[in-house]
Coordinates of C-alpha atoms in Angstrom, one line a residue:
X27 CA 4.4 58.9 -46.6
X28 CA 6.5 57.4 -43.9
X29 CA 3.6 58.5 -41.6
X30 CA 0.9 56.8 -43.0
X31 CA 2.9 53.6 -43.6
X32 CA 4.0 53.4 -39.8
X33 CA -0.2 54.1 -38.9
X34 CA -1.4 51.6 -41.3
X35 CA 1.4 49.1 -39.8
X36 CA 0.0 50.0 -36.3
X37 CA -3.0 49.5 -37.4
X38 CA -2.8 46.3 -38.9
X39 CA -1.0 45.1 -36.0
X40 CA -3.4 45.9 -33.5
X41 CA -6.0 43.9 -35.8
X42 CA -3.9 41.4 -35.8
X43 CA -3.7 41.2 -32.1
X44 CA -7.2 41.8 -31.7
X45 CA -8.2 38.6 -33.9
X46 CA -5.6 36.7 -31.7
X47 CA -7.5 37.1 -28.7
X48 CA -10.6 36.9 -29.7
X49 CA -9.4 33.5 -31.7
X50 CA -7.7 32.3 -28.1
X51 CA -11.0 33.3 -26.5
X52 CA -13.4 31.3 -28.6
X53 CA -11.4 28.1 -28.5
X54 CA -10.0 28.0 -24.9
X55 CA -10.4 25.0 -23.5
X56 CA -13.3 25.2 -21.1
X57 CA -12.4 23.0 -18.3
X58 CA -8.3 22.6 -19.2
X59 CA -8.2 20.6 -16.2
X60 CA -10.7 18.1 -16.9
X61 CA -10.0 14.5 -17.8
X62 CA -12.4 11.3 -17.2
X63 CA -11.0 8.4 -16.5
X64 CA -13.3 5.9 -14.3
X65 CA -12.9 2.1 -14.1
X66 CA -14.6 0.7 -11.3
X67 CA -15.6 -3.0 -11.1
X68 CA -17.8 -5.1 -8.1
X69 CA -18.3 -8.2 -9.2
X70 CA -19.8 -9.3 -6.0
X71 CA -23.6 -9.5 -6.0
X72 CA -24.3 -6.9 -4.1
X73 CA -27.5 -5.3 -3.3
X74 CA -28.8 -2.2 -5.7
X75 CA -30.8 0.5 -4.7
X76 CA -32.6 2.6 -7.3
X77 CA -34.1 6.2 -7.1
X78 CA -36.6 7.8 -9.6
X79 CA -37.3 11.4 -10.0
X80 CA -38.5 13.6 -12.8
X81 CA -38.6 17.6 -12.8
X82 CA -40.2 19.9 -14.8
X83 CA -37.8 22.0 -17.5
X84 CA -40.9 23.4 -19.7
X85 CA -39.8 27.1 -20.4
X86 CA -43.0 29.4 -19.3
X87 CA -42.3 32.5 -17.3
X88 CA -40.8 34.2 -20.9
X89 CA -41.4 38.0 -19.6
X90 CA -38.9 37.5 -17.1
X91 CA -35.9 37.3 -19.4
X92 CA -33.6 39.6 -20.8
X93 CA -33.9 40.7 -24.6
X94 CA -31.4 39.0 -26.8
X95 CA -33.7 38.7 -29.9
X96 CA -35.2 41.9 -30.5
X97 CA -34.3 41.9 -34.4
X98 CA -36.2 38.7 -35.3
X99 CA -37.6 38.0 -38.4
X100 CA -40.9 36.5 -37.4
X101 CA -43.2 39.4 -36.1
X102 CA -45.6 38.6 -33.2
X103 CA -49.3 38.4 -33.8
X104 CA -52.5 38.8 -31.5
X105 CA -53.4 36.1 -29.7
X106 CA -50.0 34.2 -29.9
X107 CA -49.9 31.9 -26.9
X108 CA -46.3 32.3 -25.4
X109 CA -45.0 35.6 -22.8
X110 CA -42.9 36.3 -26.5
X111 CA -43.3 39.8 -25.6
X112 CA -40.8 40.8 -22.7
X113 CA -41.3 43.7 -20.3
X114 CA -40.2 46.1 -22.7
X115 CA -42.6 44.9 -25.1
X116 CA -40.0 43.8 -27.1
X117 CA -40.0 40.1 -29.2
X118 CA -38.2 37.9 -27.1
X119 CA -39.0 34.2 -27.8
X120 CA -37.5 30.7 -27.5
X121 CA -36.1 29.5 -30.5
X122 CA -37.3 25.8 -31.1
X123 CA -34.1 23.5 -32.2
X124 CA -34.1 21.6 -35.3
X125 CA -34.9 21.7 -38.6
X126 CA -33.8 25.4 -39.6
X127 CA -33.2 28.9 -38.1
X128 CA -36.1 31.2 -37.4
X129 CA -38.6 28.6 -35.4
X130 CA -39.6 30.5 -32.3
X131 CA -42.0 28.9 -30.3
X132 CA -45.8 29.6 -30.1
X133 CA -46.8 27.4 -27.2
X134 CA -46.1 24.0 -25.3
X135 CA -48.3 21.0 -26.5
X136 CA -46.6 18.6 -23.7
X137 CA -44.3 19.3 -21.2
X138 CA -40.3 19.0 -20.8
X139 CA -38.7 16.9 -18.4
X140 CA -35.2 15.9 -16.7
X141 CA -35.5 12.1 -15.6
X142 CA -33.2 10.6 -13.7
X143 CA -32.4 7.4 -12.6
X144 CA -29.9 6.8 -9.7
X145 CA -28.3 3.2 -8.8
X146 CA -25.9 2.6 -6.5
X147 CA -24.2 -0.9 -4.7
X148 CA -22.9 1.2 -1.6
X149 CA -19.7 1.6 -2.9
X150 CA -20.3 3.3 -6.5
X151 CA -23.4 5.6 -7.2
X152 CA -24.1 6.7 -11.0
X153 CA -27.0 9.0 -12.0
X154 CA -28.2 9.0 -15.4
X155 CA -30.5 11.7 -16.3
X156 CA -32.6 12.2 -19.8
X157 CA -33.5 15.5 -20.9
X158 CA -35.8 16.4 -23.6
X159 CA -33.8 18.5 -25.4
X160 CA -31.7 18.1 -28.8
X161 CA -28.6 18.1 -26.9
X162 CA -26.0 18.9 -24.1
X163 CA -23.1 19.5 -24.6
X164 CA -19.7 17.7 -23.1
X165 CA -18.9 21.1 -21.8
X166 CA -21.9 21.7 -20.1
X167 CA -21.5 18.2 -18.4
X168 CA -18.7 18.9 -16.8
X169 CA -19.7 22.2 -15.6
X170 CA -22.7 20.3 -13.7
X171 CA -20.3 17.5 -12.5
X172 CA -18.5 20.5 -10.5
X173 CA -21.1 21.1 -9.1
X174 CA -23.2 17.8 -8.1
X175 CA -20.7 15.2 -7.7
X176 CA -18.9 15.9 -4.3
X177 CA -22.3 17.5 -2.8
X178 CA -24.6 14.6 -3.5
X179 CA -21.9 11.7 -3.6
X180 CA -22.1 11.1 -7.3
X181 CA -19.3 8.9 -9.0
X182 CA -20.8 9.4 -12.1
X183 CA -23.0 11.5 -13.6
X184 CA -24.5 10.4 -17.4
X185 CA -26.4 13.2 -18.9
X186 CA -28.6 12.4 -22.3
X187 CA -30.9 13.8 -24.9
X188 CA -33.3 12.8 -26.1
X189 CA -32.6 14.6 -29.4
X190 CA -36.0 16.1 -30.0
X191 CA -36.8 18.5 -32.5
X192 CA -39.3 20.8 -30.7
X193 CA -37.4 21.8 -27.7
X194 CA -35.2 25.5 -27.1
X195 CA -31.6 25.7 -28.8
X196 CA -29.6 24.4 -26.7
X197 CA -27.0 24.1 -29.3
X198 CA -26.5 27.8 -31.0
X199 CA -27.5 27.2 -34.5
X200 CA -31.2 27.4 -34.3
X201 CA -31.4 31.0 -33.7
X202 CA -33.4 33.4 -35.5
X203 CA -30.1 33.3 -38.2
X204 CA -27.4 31.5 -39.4
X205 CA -25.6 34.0 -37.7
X206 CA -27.5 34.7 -34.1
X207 CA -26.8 31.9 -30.9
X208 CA -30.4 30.6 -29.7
X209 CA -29.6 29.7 -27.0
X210 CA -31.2 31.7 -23.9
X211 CA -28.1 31.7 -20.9
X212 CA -31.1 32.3 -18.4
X213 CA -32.8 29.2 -19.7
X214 CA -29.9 27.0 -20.2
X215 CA -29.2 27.4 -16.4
X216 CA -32.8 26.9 -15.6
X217 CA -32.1 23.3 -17.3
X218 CA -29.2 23.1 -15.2
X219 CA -31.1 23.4 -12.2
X220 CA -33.3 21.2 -13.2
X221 CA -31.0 18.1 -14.0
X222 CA -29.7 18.9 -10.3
X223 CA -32.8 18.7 -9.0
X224 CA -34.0 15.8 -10.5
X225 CA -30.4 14.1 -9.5
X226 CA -31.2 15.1 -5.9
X227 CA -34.8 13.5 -6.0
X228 CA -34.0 10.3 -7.3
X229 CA -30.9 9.8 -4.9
X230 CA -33.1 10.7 -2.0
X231 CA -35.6 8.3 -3.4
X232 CA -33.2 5.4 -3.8
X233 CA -34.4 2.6 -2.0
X234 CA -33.8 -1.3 -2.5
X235 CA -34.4 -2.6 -6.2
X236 CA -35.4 -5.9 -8.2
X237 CA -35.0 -6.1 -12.0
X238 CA -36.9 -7.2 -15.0
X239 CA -35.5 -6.8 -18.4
X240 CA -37.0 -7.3 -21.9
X241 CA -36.3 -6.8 -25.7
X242 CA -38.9 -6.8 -28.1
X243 CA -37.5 -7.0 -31.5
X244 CA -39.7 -6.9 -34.5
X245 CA -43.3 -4.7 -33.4
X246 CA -42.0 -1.4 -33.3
X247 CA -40.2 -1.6 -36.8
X248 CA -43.5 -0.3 -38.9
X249 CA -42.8 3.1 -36.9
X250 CA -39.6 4.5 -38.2
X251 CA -37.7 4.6 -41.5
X252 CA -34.5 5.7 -42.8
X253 CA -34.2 7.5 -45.0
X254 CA -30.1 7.0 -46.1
X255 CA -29.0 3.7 -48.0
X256 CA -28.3 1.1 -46.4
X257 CA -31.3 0.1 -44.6
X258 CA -30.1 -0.6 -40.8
X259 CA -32.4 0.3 -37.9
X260 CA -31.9 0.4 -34.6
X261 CA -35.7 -0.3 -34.1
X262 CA -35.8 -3.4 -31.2
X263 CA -37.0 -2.1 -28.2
X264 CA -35.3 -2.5 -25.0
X265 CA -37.0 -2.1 -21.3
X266 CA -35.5 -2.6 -17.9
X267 CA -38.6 -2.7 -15.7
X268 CA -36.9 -1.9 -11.9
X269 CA -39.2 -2.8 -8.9
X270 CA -39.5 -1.9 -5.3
X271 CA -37.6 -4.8 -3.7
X272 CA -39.9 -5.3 -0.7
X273 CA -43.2 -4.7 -2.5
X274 CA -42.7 -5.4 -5.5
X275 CA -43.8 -2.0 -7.1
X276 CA -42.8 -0.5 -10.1
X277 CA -40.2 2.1 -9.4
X278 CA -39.3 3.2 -13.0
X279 CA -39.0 2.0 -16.4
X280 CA -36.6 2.9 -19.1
X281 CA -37.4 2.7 -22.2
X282 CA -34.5 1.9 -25.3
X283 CA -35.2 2.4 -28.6
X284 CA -33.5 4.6 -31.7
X285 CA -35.7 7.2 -33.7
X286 CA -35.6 11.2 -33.8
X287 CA -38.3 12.7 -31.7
X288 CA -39.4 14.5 -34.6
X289 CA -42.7 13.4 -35.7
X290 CA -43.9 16.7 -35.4
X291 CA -41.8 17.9 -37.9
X292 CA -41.1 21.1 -39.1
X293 CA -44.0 23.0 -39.3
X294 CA -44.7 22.7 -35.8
X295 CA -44.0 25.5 -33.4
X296 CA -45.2 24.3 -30.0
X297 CA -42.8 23.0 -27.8
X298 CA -42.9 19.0 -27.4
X299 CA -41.4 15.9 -26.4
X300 CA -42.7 14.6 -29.4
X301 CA -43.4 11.2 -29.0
X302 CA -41.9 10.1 -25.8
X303 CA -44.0 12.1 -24.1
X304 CA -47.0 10.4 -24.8
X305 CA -44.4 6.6 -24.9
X306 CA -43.8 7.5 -21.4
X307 CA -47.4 8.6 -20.5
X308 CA -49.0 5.1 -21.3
X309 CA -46.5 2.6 -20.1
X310 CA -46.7 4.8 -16.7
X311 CA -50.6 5.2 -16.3
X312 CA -52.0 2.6 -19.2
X313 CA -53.9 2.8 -22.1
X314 CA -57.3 4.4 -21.8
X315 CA -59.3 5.4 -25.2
X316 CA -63.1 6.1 -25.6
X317 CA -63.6 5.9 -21.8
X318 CA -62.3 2.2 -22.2
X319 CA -59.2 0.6 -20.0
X320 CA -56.9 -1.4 -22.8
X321 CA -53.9 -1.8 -20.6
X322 CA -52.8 -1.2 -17.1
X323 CA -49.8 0.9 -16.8
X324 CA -46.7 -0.4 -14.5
X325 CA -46.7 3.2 -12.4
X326 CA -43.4 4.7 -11.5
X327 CA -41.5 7.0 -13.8
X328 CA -40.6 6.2 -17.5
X329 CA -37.5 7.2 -18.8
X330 CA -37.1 7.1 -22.5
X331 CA -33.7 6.7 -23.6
X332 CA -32.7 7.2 -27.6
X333 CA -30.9 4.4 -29.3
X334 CA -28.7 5.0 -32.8
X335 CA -30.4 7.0 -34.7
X336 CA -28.1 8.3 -37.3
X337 CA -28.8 7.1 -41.1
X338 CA -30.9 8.5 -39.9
X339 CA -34.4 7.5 -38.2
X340 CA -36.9 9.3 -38.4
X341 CA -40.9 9.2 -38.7
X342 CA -41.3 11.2 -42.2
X343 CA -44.4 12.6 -42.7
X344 CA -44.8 10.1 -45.4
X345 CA -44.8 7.4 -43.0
X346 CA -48.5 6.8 -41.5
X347 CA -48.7 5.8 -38.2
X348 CA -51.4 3.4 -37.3
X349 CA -53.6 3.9 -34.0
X350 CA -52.8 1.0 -32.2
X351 CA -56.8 0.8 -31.4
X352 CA -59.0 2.8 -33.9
X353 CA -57.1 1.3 -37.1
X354 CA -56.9 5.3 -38.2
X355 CA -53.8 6.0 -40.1
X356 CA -51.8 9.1 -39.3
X357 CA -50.0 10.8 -41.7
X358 CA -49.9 14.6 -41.3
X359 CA -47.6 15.6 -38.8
X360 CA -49.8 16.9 -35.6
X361 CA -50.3 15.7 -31.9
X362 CA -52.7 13.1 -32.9
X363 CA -49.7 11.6 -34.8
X364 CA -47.4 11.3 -32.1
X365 CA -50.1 10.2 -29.6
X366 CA -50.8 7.0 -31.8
X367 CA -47.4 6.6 -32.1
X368 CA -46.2 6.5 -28.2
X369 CA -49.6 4.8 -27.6
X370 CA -48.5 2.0 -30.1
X371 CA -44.7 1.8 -28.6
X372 CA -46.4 1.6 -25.0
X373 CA -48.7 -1.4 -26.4
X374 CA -46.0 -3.6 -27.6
X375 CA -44.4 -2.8 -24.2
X376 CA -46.8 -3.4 -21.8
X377 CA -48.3 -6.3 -23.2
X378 CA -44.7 -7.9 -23.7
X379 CA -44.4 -7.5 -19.7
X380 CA -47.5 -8.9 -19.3
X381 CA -46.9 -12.4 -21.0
X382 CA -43.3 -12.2 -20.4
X383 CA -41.6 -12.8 -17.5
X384 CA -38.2 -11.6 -19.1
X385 CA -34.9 -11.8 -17.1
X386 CA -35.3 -11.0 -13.6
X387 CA -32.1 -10.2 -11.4
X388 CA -31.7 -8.7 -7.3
X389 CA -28.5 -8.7 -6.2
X390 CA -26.0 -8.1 -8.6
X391 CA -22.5 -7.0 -9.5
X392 CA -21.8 -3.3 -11.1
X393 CA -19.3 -2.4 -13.5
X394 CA -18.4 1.4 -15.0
X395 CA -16.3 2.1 -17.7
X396 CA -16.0 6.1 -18.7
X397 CA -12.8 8.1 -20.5
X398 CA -12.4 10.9 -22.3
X399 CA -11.9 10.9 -26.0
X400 CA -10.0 13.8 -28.0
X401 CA -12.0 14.1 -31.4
X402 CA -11.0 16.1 -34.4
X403 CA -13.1 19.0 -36.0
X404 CA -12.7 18.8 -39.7
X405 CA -15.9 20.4 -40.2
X406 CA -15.6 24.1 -41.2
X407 CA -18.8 25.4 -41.3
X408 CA -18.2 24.0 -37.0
X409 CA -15.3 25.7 -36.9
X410 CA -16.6 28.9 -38.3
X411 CA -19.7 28.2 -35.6
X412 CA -17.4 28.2 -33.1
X413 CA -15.4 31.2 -34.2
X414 CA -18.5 33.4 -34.5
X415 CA -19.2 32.4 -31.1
X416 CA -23.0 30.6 -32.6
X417 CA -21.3 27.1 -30.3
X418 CA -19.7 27.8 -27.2
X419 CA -17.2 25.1 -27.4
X420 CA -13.4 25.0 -26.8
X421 CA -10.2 23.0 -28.1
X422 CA -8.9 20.5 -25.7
X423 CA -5.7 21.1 -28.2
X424 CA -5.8 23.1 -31.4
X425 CA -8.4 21.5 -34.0
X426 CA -9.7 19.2 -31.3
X427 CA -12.7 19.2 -28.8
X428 CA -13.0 16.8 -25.7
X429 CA -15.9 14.3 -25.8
X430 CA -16.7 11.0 -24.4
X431 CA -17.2 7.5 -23.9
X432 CA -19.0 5.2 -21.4
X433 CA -20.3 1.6 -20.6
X434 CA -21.7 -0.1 -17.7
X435 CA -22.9 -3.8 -16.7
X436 CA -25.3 -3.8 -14.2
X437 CA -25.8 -7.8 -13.4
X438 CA -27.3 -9.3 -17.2
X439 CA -27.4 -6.1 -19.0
X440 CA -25.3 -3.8 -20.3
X441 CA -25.3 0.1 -21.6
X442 CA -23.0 1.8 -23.9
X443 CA -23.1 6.0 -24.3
X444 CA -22.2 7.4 -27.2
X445 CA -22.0 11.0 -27.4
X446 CA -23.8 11.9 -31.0
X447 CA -26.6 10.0 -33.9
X448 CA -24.5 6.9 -34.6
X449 CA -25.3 5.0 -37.5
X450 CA -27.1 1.8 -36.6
X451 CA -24.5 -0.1 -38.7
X452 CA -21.8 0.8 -37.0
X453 CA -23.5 -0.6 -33.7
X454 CA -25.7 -3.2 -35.3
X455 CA -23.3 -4.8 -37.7
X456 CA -24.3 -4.0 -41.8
X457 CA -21.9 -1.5 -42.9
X458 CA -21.2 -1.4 -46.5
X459 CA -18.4 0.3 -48.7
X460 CA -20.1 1.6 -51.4
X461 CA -19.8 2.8 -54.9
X462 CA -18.8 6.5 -54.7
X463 CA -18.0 6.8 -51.1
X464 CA -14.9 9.2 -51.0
X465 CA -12.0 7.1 -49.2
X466 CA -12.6 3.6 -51.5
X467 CA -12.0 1.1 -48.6
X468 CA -13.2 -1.4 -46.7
X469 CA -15.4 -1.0 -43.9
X470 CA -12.7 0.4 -40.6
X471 CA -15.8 0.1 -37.6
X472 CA -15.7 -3.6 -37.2
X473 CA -16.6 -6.1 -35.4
X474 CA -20.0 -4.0 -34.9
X475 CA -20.4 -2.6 -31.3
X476 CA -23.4 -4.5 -29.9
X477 CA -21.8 -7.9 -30.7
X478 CA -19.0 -6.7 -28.5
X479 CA -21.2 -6.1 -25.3
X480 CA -21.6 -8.1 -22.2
X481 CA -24.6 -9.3 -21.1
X482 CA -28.1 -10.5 -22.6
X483 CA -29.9 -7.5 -22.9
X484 CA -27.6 -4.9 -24.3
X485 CA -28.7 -1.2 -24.3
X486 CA -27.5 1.8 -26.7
X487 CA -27.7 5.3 -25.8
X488 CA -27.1 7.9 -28.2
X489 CA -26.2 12.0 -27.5
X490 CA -24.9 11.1 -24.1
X491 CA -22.7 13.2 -22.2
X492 CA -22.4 15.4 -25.5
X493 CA -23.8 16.1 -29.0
X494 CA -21.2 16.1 -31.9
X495 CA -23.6 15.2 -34.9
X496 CA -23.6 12.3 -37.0
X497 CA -21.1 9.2 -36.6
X498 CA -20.6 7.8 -39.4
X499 CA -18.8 4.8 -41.2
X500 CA -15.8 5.9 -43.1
X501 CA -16.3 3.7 -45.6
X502 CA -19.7 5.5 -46.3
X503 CA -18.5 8.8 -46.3
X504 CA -20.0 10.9 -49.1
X505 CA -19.1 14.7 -49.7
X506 CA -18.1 14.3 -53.8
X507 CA -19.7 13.8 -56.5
X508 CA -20.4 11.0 -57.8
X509 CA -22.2 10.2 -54.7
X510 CA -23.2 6.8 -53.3
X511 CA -26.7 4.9 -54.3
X512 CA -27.2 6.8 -57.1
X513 CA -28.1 9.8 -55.0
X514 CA -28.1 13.3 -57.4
X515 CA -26.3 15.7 -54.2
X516 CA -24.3 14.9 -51.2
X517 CA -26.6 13.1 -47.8
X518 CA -27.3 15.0 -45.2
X519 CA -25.3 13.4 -42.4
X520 CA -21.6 14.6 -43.6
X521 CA -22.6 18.3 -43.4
X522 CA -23.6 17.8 -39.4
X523 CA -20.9 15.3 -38.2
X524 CA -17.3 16.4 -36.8
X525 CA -15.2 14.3 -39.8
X526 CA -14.5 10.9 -41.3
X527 CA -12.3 9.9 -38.3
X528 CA -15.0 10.7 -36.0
X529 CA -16.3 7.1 -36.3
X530 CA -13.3 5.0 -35.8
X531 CA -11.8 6.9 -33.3
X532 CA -15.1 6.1 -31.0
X533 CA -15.5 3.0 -32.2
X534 CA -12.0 2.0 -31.7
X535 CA -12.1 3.6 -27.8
X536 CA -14.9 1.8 -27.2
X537 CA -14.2 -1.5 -28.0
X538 CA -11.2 -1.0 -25.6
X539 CA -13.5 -0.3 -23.1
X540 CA -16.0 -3.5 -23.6
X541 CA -12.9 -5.4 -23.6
X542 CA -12.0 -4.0 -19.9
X543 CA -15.3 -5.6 -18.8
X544 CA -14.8 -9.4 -20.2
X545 CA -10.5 -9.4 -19.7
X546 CA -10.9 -8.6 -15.9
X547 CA -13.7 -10.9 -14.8
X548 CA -12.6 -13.1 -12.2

């Protein structure tokens, strides 16, 4: 008896060991010696130069990958558009993120891009690059910062999403399960490359810059809704037009304004930008329907940049979307949809440029705030995604993960980066402490962030640097019944955001940081 006693013992043990490691494993910190701290301030107007670039990421050459995904569900058919099949003849696709599991992709209606724009005064030289994808993670930041900032002589290197919901699983959890990573390594570094690239081009492209900057706030309200109580949108568009100093052509554009790219919705299984792609098409080559010239475009390369979309913003299917030219309303979620849509976003811009001479700047001073910020995970079904290895993403102590925080004032305007779908309240000023909501106080993420920002024009930039999910106001937060606005089940948002403290940890590092940029000013 003895025997078996001392075996099972063993045994156990050795389990216990095992699940130890593999525990260790999983949540190792990634980069353990990694921490941002950057604070650099000219306030001497200095000349800017500015680079463009954008790079193609559209995943195509499929029958070159390895087989991760030959027990999926969803069985190939004749004719289907994509290399699904690899060499083998096995199914092998690339599983489209949002939505739900099980979305592999049949085709590309538009493609993918890395954008980048690169600015620099001589002494500091930031890159900001957009990717249409639903995310990047902190992690994955930082690996590319190894790699790109010492060789091409970047101080800082912002990397965004555009959040869109027809693009490869970047995250994990939009594989063919619940319990299957979709995320393809080969194509994850083929992004990588890409985002290096693209940060190369523009650098090399950089060449002495003017500035025009514009906010439209009211047109582009009728083409979003949210669909969470209360009603707070982060719907104003926001354009900083930069020009060719000595000739006075456009360069690039970028383009601010907070929806999810997900007009497609979820039916759709061709990969898309959505509707930046066609946004960005318009305002860089004009608006031509029926054979007709409407509007000039400004030339260059458009970079659209999401705002807060938490709440959250989105383009429902129920929400027709009027062609800005034929008077046809769009409801049913298809490519003519999001065509009408970034043709009417590019209409409101380019005919606000044209009337408007907004606020035009040369020379002028450069400020860059950036830190990292330890956030904790009280989300278990993320913790259990992380333990089963669905997100690759590591404790910078136990229950914690490293994110992050930035701001920069280039002359009159101003960006904030937030790493996740904030609410618009929290940045816009509206939040309310509702009936129902679990903690019963007050709202905590006051005064609201865009009050707080330098500048005239003040940009937002959501799932920057990182996606952690929703951020939302603590004094909204709703996982018990009885639920808030007489809603019959829990929101969405709680189920897909790090914790309650998520939001005023953030917004309390950040206001620190906008206060760096008004205490130290000469």
């Amino acid at each position: 008896m003895k025997k078996y006693t001392w075996a099972f013992l063993i045994i156990f043990s050795a389990f216990l060991l095992f699940l130890l490691a593999y525990t260790f494993f999983r949540f190792q910190d990634r980069h353990p010696d990694y921490h941002l701290n950057i604070s650099y301030k000219n306030f001497d107007e200095k000349e800017i130069l500015v680079g463009f670039s954008k790079v193609d990421i559209t995943p195509l050459n499929f029958d070159t990958w390895t087989d991760q995904n030959q027990n999926a569900r969803y069985e190939p058919k004749a004719g289907d558009s994509f290399h699904d099949l690899n060499k083998n003849g096995k199914f092998d696709p690339i599983w489209l993120a949002g939505f739900h599991q099980n979305r592999p992709a049949s085709g590309v209606n538009d493609p993918l891009w890395a954008r980048t724009m690169v600015i620099e005064n001589g002494e500091f030289r930031l890159a900001f690059c957009v990717i249409d994808m639903i995310s990047f993670g902190n992690d994955e930041v930082i690996s590319l910062r190894k790699r790109i900032l010492e060789e091409m002589g970047i101080d800082y290197l912002i990397v965004s999403s555009t959040h869109v919901h027809s693009s490869p699983d970047l995250m994990g959890m939009y594989g063919p399960s619940a319990y299957k990573r979709g995320v393809n390594p080969e194509y994850l570094e083929f992004v990588n490359e890409g985002i290096l690239k693209s940060v190369e081009l523009a650098t090399k492209e950089s060449r002495p810059a003017k500035f025009k900057a514009f906010k439209e706030e009211e047109k582009a309200k009728p083409l979003v809704g949210d669909t969470r109580d209360p009603q707070i949108f982060d719907a104003e568009l926001r354009i900083l037009q930069v020009l060719d100093k000595e000739n006075g052509l456009t360069l690039g554009t970028l383009l601010n304004w907070g929806n999810h790219p997900e007009t497609l919705w979820s039916n759709n299984t061709l990969i898309s930008s959505d509707f930046p792609h066609y946004f960005r098409k318009y305002v860089e080559e004009g608006i031509v329907w029926k054979d007709s010239l409407y509007l000039n475009g400004l030339g260059g390369i458009a970079i659209f940049a999401n705002g807060a979309l938490g709440g959250l913003m989105t383009t429902h299917p129920s929400i027709g979307i009027m062609h800005p030219y034929s008077g046809e309303i769009f409801e049913e979620a298809n490519d003519q949809k999001i065509d009408a849509q970034g043709m009417a976003l590019a209409k409101i811009v380019l005919e606000m440029i044209q009337v408007d001479d907004g606020i035009s700047f040369g020379n002028a001073g450069l400020q860059v705030e950036a830190r990292t910020v330890e956030l904790p995970l009280d989300n278990s079904l993320f913790w259990l995604g992380a333990w089963t290895g669905i997100f690759d993403r590591g404790f910078i102590k136990w229950g914690h993960i490293r994110s992050e925080l930035a701001a920069w004032q280039l002359g009159p305007v101003s960006f904030v980066h937030f790493p996740g779908e904030l609410y618009p309240e929290i940045l816009n000023g509206g939040i309310e402490a509702p009936d129902g909501a679990d903690f019963g106080i007050a709202p905590v993420e006051v005064p609201a962030i865009r009050s707080q920002m330098p500048g005239t024009i003040k940009f937002f930039n959501g799932m920057s640097n990182d996606m952690i999910g929703y951020i939302i106001p603590k004094s909204q937060w709703d996982e018990k019944a009885p639920f808030t606005y007489g809603l019959p089940d829990r929101p969405y948002g709680e189920i897909n955001s790090l914790g309650p403290e998520t939001a005023p940890i953030l917004h309390k590092n950040i206001l620190e940081i906008l206060n760096n940029f008004t205490s130290n000013k000469p």
